[in-house]
Amino acid sequence: MSNRYFSYRDGRLQASGVPLDALAEAVGTPFYCYDADALEHSYSHFATALSGLPATICYALKANSNQAVIATFARLGAGADVVSEGELRRALTAGVPARKIVFAGVGKTPRELAAGLDAGILQFNVESLSELKRLAEVATARGTTAPVALRVNPDVDAGTHAKITTGRADSKFGIDAAEARAFLLANREIPGIRIEGLAVHIGSQLTDIQPYRLAFERLIALYRELKTAGLPLKRLDFGGGIGISYRHGPLSENGAGEEVGEADARVTAYAEMVRGLVQGLDADFVFEPGRLLVGNAGVLVTRVLYVKDNGPRRFVIVDAAMNDLIRPTLYDAWHEIVPLTQPAAGAALRPVDVVGPICESSDTFARERPLPPVAEGDLLAFSSAGAYSFVMASTYNSRPLAPEVLVRGDRYAVVRPRMDYETMIGQDRLPDWLAGQDDSPRQRKAGRARGAA
């Protein structure tokens, strides 16, 4: 097995120069591990592919919002695509300049709109005319003007999972193109609002550039029409969504050595398509990659607790669970699963169900997955866990959140420690009628009796 960032060396799976079994001993399991070299490569290749274009690359924080990950991209020149005040605060704290932040999302609250205005962000991607009205009210009350890009719904099916497709007419995202055109032509001046561009985002995990081409052609045609009509537009936001390989990810025996090259080729084809469409266009451009930059830069490491046979089915029960990695439960997603100790050449594979300890049948990572021999105490890695993994984690079953570790070369740092039970339980508060020492049911009954007397 070979990969530029995750590979077996001397029989041990490593992230760059750090053996993952050594990390397991140091921080316990389960844990997430991200490779900084992989993060930097993904960003640098994307930026190089777009070189020469007036482009701002805004990393989509929803994919992975660890401060160290955001800061890694910020130091490379990235902006940020945020969808909440929390993500806005994370981006600013990690060193992303406000002038490189795009605020998206269909349900921004007045407080969030005010936070973006006060920070001085690049633009709000407005997703409804109702939101535009609310933003105008907030901006006017603060004596300022909001920079806006209207997110247009191009009615393009991205062809991905239904839960991550956002560009169809039946989606909650964006404004119908005809409605956006009519509104902008009829409302040249909007108090508190400065319409600077148009935006589009048709979904996530796209591996085919044709849906992009169709959506971008429609967006560019509308942009040209509105510019010709005299609207002072200057920016096109093409969104994100470029996908990664999961079935042949960085830990796959079949595709281990090729995923980086495959992703690079996909980005190159995407950039060439964009260049062809925008040739001669008077506009700046925004791109919002997320999963592409972080997905295959991370793994989730877990330990086998038990192996048991129920009739013909063998179950491998691990200490990670759906609260740590919900994608298989939520999307029926596939993640490669490999042992941290390299299997012997020609080791026989046996179909097993890899499951977690949570009291839900849906707490299943893989069904009848062919794996080499696995024993209790062994360590396994789930590939492609850099995106939509920790950020979607929870404390379901009162399981503390797992730690996150960042590796660079032969060094590592715990960039988010494991949550302890005191912190988790300490977030709860007892009401005054439960907090008192003298408020038991018997004492309350006695108190009522004394009052009656």
mmCIF file with all atom_site columns, C-alpha atoms in Angstrom, residues 166-294:
data_model
loop_
_atom_site.group_PDB
_atom_site.id
_atom_site.type_symbol
_atom_site.label_atom_id
_atom_site.label_alt_id
_atom_site.label_comp_id
_atom_site.label_asym_id
_atom_site.label_entity_id
_atom_site.label_seq_id
_atom_site.pdbx_PDB_ins_code
_atom_site.Cartn_x
_atom_site.Cartn_y
_atom_site.Cartn_z
_atom_site.occupancy
_atom_site.B_iso_or_equiv
_atom_site.pdbx_formal_charge
_atom_site.auth_seq_id
_atom_site.auth_comp_id
_atom_site.auth_asym_id
_atom_site.auth_atom_id
_atom_site.pdbx_PDB_model_num
ATOM 1   C CA . THR A 1 166 ? -28.610 22.012 -3.749  1.00 0.00 ? 166 THR A CA 1
ATOM 2   C CA . GLY A 1 167 ? -29.075 23.331 -7.295  1.00 0.00 ? 167 GLY A CA 1
ATOM 3   C CA . ARG A 1 168 ? -32.457 21.917 -8.326  1.00 0.00 ? 168 ARG A CA 1
ATOM 4   C CA . ALA A 1 169 ? -35.614 23.995 -8.469  1.00 0.00 ? 169 ALA A CA 1
ATOM 5   C CA . ASP A 1 170 ? -37.145 21.947 -5.643  1.00 0.00 ? 170 ASP A CA 1
ATOM 6   C CA . SER A 1 171 ? -34.232 22.792 -3.331  1.00 0.00 ? 171 SER A CA 1
ATOM 7   C CA . LYS A 1 172 ? -34.457 25.277 -0.468  1.00 0.00 ? 172 LYS A CA 1
ATOM 8   C CA . PHE A 1 173 ? -31.315 27.009 -1.730  1.00 0.00 ? 173 PHE A CA 1
ATOM 9   C CA . GLY A 1 174 ? -31.007 30.095 -3.894  1.00 0.00 ? 174 GLY A CA 1
ATOM 10  C CA . ILE A 1 175 ? -33.411 32.333 -5.816  1.00 0.00 ? 175 ILE A CA 1
ATOM 11  C CA . ASP A 1 176 ? -35.100 31.343 -9.058  1.00 0.00 ? 176 ASP A CA 1
ATOM 12  C CA . ALA A 1 177 ? -33.082 32.859 -11.899 1.00 0.00 ? 177 ALA A CA 1
ATOM 13  C CA . ALA A 1 178 ? -36.077 34.518 -13.564 1.00 0.00 ? 178 ALA A CA 1
ATOM 14  C CA . GLU A 1 179 ? -37.179 36.008 -10.245 1.00 0.00 ? 179 GLU A CA 1
ATOM 15  C CA . ALA A 1 180 ? -33.674 37.303 -9.536  1.00 0.00 ? 180 ALA A CA 1
ATOM 16  C CA . ARG A 1 181 ? -33.473 38.876 -12.999 1.00 0.00 ? 181 ARG A CA 1
ATOM 17  C CA . ALA A 1 182 ? -36.829 40.625 -12.702 1.00 0.00 ? 182 ALA A CA 1
ATOM 18  C CA . PHE A 1 183 ? -36.092 41.906 -9.214  1.00 0.00 ? 183 PHE A CA 1
ATOM 19  C CA . LEU A 1 184 ? -32.667 43.308 -10.044 1.00 0.00 ? 184 LEU A CA 1
ATOM 20  C CA . LEU A 1 185 ? -33.888 45.026 -13.205 1.00 0.00 ? 185 LEU A CA 1
ATOM 21  C CA . ALA A 1 186 ? -36.773 46.613 -11.294 1.00 0.00 ? 186 ALA A CA 1
ATOM 22  C CA . ASN A 1 187 ? -34.763 47.598 -8.202  1.00 0.00 ? 187 ASN A CA 1
ATOM 23  C CA . ARG A 1 188 ? -31.571 49.366 -9.239  1.00 0.00 ? 188 ARG A CA 1
ATOM 24  C CA . GLU A 1 189 ? -31.207 51.184 -5.907  1.00 0.00 ? 189 GLU A CA 1
ATOM 25  C CA . ILE A 1 190 ? -31.815 49.388 -2.589  1.00 0.00 ? 190 ILE A CA 1
ATOM 26  C CA . PRO A 1 191 ? -31.115 51.347 0.629   1.00 0.00 ? 191 PRO A CA 1
ATOM 27  C CA . GLY A 1 192 ? -28.484 49.570 2.715   1.00 0.00 ? 192 GLY A CA 1
ATOM 28  C CA . ILE A 1 193 ? -27.649 47.110 -0.080  1.00 0.00 ? 193 ILE A CA 1
ATOM 29  C CA . ARG A 1 194 ? -24.938 47.065 -2.734  1.00 0.00 ? 194 ARG A CA 1
ATOM 30  C CA . ILE A 1 195 ? -25.481 44.241 -5.250  1.00 0.00 ? 195 ILE A CA 1
ATOM 31  C CA . GLU A 1 196 ? -21.969 43.277 -6.350  1.00 0.00 ? 196 GLU A CA 1
ATOM 32  C CA . GLY A 1 197 ? -22.387 39.856 -7.869  1.00 0.00 ? 197 GLY A CA 1
ATOM 33  C CA . LEU A 1 198 ? -24.158 36.574 -8.463  1.00 0.00 ? 198 LEU A CA 1
ATOM 34  C CA . ALA A 1 199 ? -23.475 33.236 -6.816  1.00 0.00 ? 199 ALA A CA 1
ATOM 35  C CA . VAL A 1 200 ? -24.265 29.587 -7.404  1.00 0.00 ? 200 VAL A CA 1
ATOM 36  C CA . HIS A 1 201 ? -23.636 26.301 -5.601  1.00 0.00 ? 201 HIS A CA 1
ATOM 37  C CA . ILE A 1 202 ? -25.259 23.144 -6.942  1.00 0.00 ? 202 ILE A CA 1
ATOM 38  C CA . GLY A 1 203 ? -24.178 20.562 -4.382  1.00 0.00 ? 203 GLY A CA 1
ATOM 39  C CA . SER A 1 204 ? -21.390 18.585 -2.810  1.00 0.00 ? 204 SER A CA 1
ATOM 40  C CA . GLN A 1 205 ? -19.256 15.616 -3.816  1.00 0.00 ? 205 GLN A CA 1
ATOM 41  C CA . LEU A 1 206 ? -19.406 16.242 -7.578  1.00 0.00 ? 206 LEU A CA 1
ATOM 42  C CA . THR A 1 207 ? -16.973 14.135 -9.597  1.00 0.00 ? 207 THR A CA 1
ATOM 43  C CA . ASP A 1 208 ? -18.356 15.110 -13.022 1.00 0.00 ? 208 ASP A CA 1
ATOM 44  C CA . ILE A 1 209 ? -17.704 18.639 -14.299 1.00 0.00 ? 209 ILE A CA 1
ATOM 45  C CA . GLN A 1 210 ? -20.658 18.698 -16.725 1.00 0.00 ? 210 GLN A CA 1
ATOM 46  C CA . PRO A 1 211 ? -23.231 19.833 -14.131 1.00 0.00 ? 211 PRO A CA 1
ATOM 47  C CA . TYR A 1 212 ? -20.825 22.636 -13.235 1.00 0.00 ? 212 TYR A CA 1
ATOM 48  C CA . ARG A 1 213 ? -20.546 23.648 -16.874 1.00 0.00 ? 213 ARG A CA 1
ATOM 49  C CA . LEU A 1 214 ? -24.320 23.889 -17.272 1.00 0.00 ? 214 LEU A CA 1
ATOM 50  C CA . ALA A 1 215 ? -24.805 25.851 -14.035 1.00 0.00 ? 215 ALA A CA 1
ATOM 51  C CA . PHE A 1 216 ? -21.935 28.223 -14.755 1.00 0.00 ? 216 PHE A CA 1
ATOM 52  C CA . GLU A 1 217 ? -23.124 28.856 -18.318 1.00 0.00 ? 217 GLU A CA 1
ATOM 53  C CA . ARG A 1 218 ? -26.532 29.882 -16.982 1.00 0.00 ? 218 ARG A CA 1
ATOM 54  C CA . LEU A 1 219 ? -25.004 32.087 -14.284 1.00 0.00 ? 219 LEU A CA 1
ATOM 55  C CA . ILE A 1 220 ? -22.616 33.776 -16.714 1.00 0.00 ? 220 ILE A CA 1
ATOM 56  C CA . ALA A 1 221 ? -25.399 34.424 -19.219 1.00 0.00 ? 221 ALA A CA 1
ATOM 57  C CA . LEU A 1 222 ? -27.449 36.139 -16.512 1.00 0.00 ? 222 LEU A CA 1
ATOM 58  C CA . TYR A 1 223 ? -24.384 38.115 -15.388 1.00 0.00 ? 223 TYR A CA 1
ATOM 59  C CA . ARG A 1 224 ? -23.743 39.361 -18.938 1.00 0.00 ? 224 ARG A CA 1
ATOM 60  C CA . GLU A 1 225 ? -27.403 40.318 -19.388 1.00 0.00 ? 225 GLU A CA 1
ATOM 61  C CA . LEU A 1 226 ? -27.500 42.302 -16.155 1.00 0.00 ? 226 LEU A CA 1
ATOM 62  C CA . LYS A 1 227 ? -24.171 44.009 -16.864 1.00 0.00 ? 227 LYS A CA 1
ATOM 63  C CA . THR A 1 228 ? -25.435 45.014 -20.314 1.00 0.00 ? 228 THR A CA 1
ATOM 64  C CA . ALA A 1 229 ? -28.530 46.444 -18.630 1.00 0.00 ? 229 ALA A CA 1
ATOM 65  C CA . GLY A 1 230 ? -26.278 48.691 -16.576 1.00 0.00 ? 230 GLY A CA 1
ATOM 66  C CA . LEU A 1 231 ? -26.090 46.895 -13.220 1.00 0.00 ? 231 LEU A CA 1
ATOM 67  C CA . PRO A 1 232 ? -22.670 47.460 -11.582 1.00 0.00 ? 232 PRO A CA 1
ATOM 68  C CA . LEU A 1 233 ? -21.899 43.786 -10.999 1.00 0.00 ? 233 LEU A CA 1
ATOM 69  C CA . LYS A 1 234 ? -18.268 42.827 -10.511 1.00 0.00 ? 234 LYS A CA 1
ATOM 70  C CA . ARG A 1 235 ? -18.114 39.354 -9.013  1.00 0.00 ? 235 ARG A CA 1
ATOM 71  C CA . LEU A 1 236 ? -19.175 35.768 -9.711  1.00 0.00 ? 236 LEU A CA 1
ATOM 72  C CA . ASP A 1 237 ? -19.154 33.195 -6.928  1.00 0.00 ? 237 ASP A CA 1
ATOM 73  C CA . PHE A 1 238 ? -18.946 29.680 -8.372  1.00 0.00 ? 238 PHE A CA 1
ATOM 74  C CA . GLY A 1 239 ? -19.332 27.901 -5.021  1.00 0.00 ? 239 GLY A CA 1
ATOM 75  C CA . GLY A 1 240 ? -17.626 24.618 -4.256  1.00 0.00 ? 240 GLY A CA 1
ATOM 76  C CA . GLY A 1 241 ? -18.531 20.946 -4.199  1.00 0.00 ? 241 GLY A CA 1
ATOM 77  C CA . ILE A 1 242 ? -15.702 19.232 -6.099  1.00 0.00 ? 242 ILE A CA 1
ATOM 78  C CA . GLY A 1 243 ? -15.678 15.664 -4.841  1.00 0.00 ? 243 GLY A CA 1
ATOM 79  C CA . ILE A 1 244 ? -13.073 13.171 -3.708  1.00 0.00 ? 244 ILE A CA 1
ATOM 80  C CA . SER A 1 245 ? -12.699 9.415  -4.110  1.00 0.00 ? 245 SER A CA 1
ATOM 81  C CA . TYR A 1 246 ? -13.977 7.415  -1.138  1.00 0.00 ? 246 TYR A CA 1
ATOM 82  C CA . ARG A 1 247 ? -13.906 3.869  -2.475  1.00 0.00 ? 247 ARG A CA 1
ATOM 83  C CA . HIS A 1 248 ? -10.374 4.311  -3.713  1.00 0.00 ? 248 HIS A CA 1
ATOM 84  C CA . GLY A 1 249 ? -9.176  6.767  -1.106  1.00 0.00 ? 249 GLY A CA 1
ATOM 85  C CA . PRO A 1 250 ? -5.748  7.127  0.495   1.00 0.00 ? 250 PRO A CA 1
ATOM 86  C CA . LEU A 1 251 ? -6.003  3.818  2.364   1.00 0.00 ? 251 LEU A CA 1
ATOM 87  C CA . SER A 1 252 ? -7.341  1.705  -0.484  1.00 0.00 ? 252 SER A CA 1
ATOM 88  C CA . GLU A 1 253 ? -5.237  -1.184 -1.690  1.00 0.00 ? 253 GLU A CA 1
ATOM 89  C CA . ASN A 1 254 ? -6.443  -0.584 -5.247  1.00 0.00 ? 254 ASN A CA 1
ATOM 90  C CA . GLY A 1 255 ? -6.206  3.186  -5.448  1.00 0.00 ? 255 GLY A CA 1
ATOM 91  C CA . ALA A 1 256 ? -3.866  4.112  -2.616  1.00 0.00 ? 256 ALA A CA 1
ATOM 92  C CA . GLY A 1 257 ? -1.112  5.511  -4.763  1.00 0.00 ? 257 GLY A CA 1
ATOM 93  C CA . GLU A 1 258 ? -3.370  7.294  -7.224  1.00 0.00 ? 258 GLU A CA 1
ATOM 94  C CA . GLU A 1 259 ? -5.905  9.353  -5.219  1.00 0.00 ? 259 GLU A CA 1
ATOM 95  C CA . VAL A 1 260 ? -3.725  12.466 -5.009  1.00 0.00 ? 260 VAL A CA 1
ATOM 96  C CA . GLY A 1 261 ? -3.166  12.321 -8.754  1.00 0.00 ? 261 GLY A CA 1
ATOM 97  C CA . GLU A 1 262 ? -6.847  11.664 -9.420  1.00 0.00 ? 262 GLU A CA 1
ATOM 98  C CA . ALA A 1 263 ? -7.897  14.660 -7.339  1.00 0.00 ? 263 ALA A CA 1
ATOM 99  C CA . ASP A 1 264 ? -5.306  16.859 -9.010  1.00 0.00 ? 264 ASP A CA 1
ATOM 100 C CA . ALA A 1 265 ? -6.541  15.799 -12.456 1.00 0.00 ? 265 ALA A CA 1
ATOM 101 C CA . ARG A 1 266 ? -10.145 16.549 -11.461 1.00 0.00 ? 266 ARG A CA 1
ATOM 102 C CA . VAL A 1 267 ? -9.153  20.028 -10.284 1.00 0.00 ? 267 VAL A CA 1
ATOM 103 C CA . THR A 1 268 ? -7.167  20.670 -13.461 1.00 0.00 ? 268 THR A CA 1
ATOM 104 C CA . ALA A 1 269 ? -10.144 19.709 -15.636 1.00 0.00 ? 269 ALA A CA 1
ATOM 105 C CA . TYR A 1 270 ? -12.438 21.914 -13.537 1.00 0.00 ? 270 TYR A CA 1
ATOM 106 C CA . ALA A 1 271 ? -10.087 24.903 -13.823 1.00 0.00 ? 271 ALA A CA 1
ATOM 107 C CA . GLU A 1 272 ? -9.733  24.474 -17.587 1.00 0.00 ? 272 GLU A CA 1
ATOM 108 C CA . MET A 1 273 ? -13.521 24.401 -17.912 1.00 0.00 ? 273 MET A CA 1
ATOM 109 C CA . VAL A 1 274 ? -13.844 27.607 -15.870 1.00 0.00 ? 274 VAL A CA 1
ATOM 110 C CA . ARG A 1 275 ? -11.148 29.366 -17.900 1.00 0.00 ? 275 ARG A CA 1
ATOM 111 C CA . GLY A 1 276 ? -12.967 28.572 -21.120 1.00 0.00 ? 276 GLY A CA 1
ATOM 112 C CA . LEU A 1 277 ? -16.281 29.912 -19.823 1.00 0.00 ? 277 LEU A CA 1
ATOM 113 C CA . VAL A 1 278 ? -15.003 33.177 -18.327 1.00 0.00 ? 278 VAL A CA 1
ATOM 114 C CA . GLN A 1 279 ? -12.666 34.204 -21.107 1.00 0.00 ? 279 GLN A CA 1
ATOM 115 C CA . GLY A 1 280 ? -13.097 37.922 -21.724 1.00 0.00 ? 280 GLY A CA 1
ATOM 116 C CA . LEU A 1 281 ? -15.548 38.320 -18.820 1.00 0.00 ? 281 LEU A CA 1
ATOM 117 C CA . ASP A 1 282 ? -15.209 41.476 -16.732 1.00 0.00 ? 282 ASP A CA 1
ATOM 118 C CA . ALA A 1 283 ? -15.504 39.918 -13.265 1.00 0.00 ? 283 ALA A CA 1
ATOM 119 C CA . ASP A 1 284 ? -13.657 38.708 -10.213 1.00 0.00 ? 284 ASP A CA 1
ATOM 120 C CA . PHE A 1 285 ? -14.304 35.138 -9.078  1.00 0.00 ? 285 PHE A CA 1
ATOM 121 C CA . VAL A 1 286 ? -14.873 33.339 -5.794  1.00 0.00 ? 286 VAL A CA 1
ATOM 122 C CA . PHE A 1 287 ? -14.409 29.598 -5.263  1.00 0.00 ? 287 PHE A CA 1
ATOM 123 C CA . GLU A 1 288 ? -15.440 27.723 -2.125  1.00 0.00 ? 288 GLU A CA 1
ATOM 124 C CA . PRO A 1 289 ? -13.755 24.293 -1.918  1.00 0.00 ? 289 PRO A CA 1
ATOM 125 C CA . GLY A 1 290 ? -14.205 22.311 1.296   1.00 0.00 ? 290 GLY A CA 1
ATOM 126 C CA . ARG A 1 291 ? -14.236 18.511 1.124   1.00 0.00 ? 291 ARG A CA 1
ATOM 127 C CA . LEU A 1 292 ? -11.725 18.658 -1.753  1.00 0.00 ? 292 LEU A CA 1
ATOM 128 C CA . LEU A 1 293 ? -9.115  20.256 0.518   1.00 0.00 ? 293 LEU A CA 1
ATOM 129 C CA . VAL A 1 294 ? -9.598  18.221 3.677   1.00 0.00 ? 294 VAL A CA 1
#
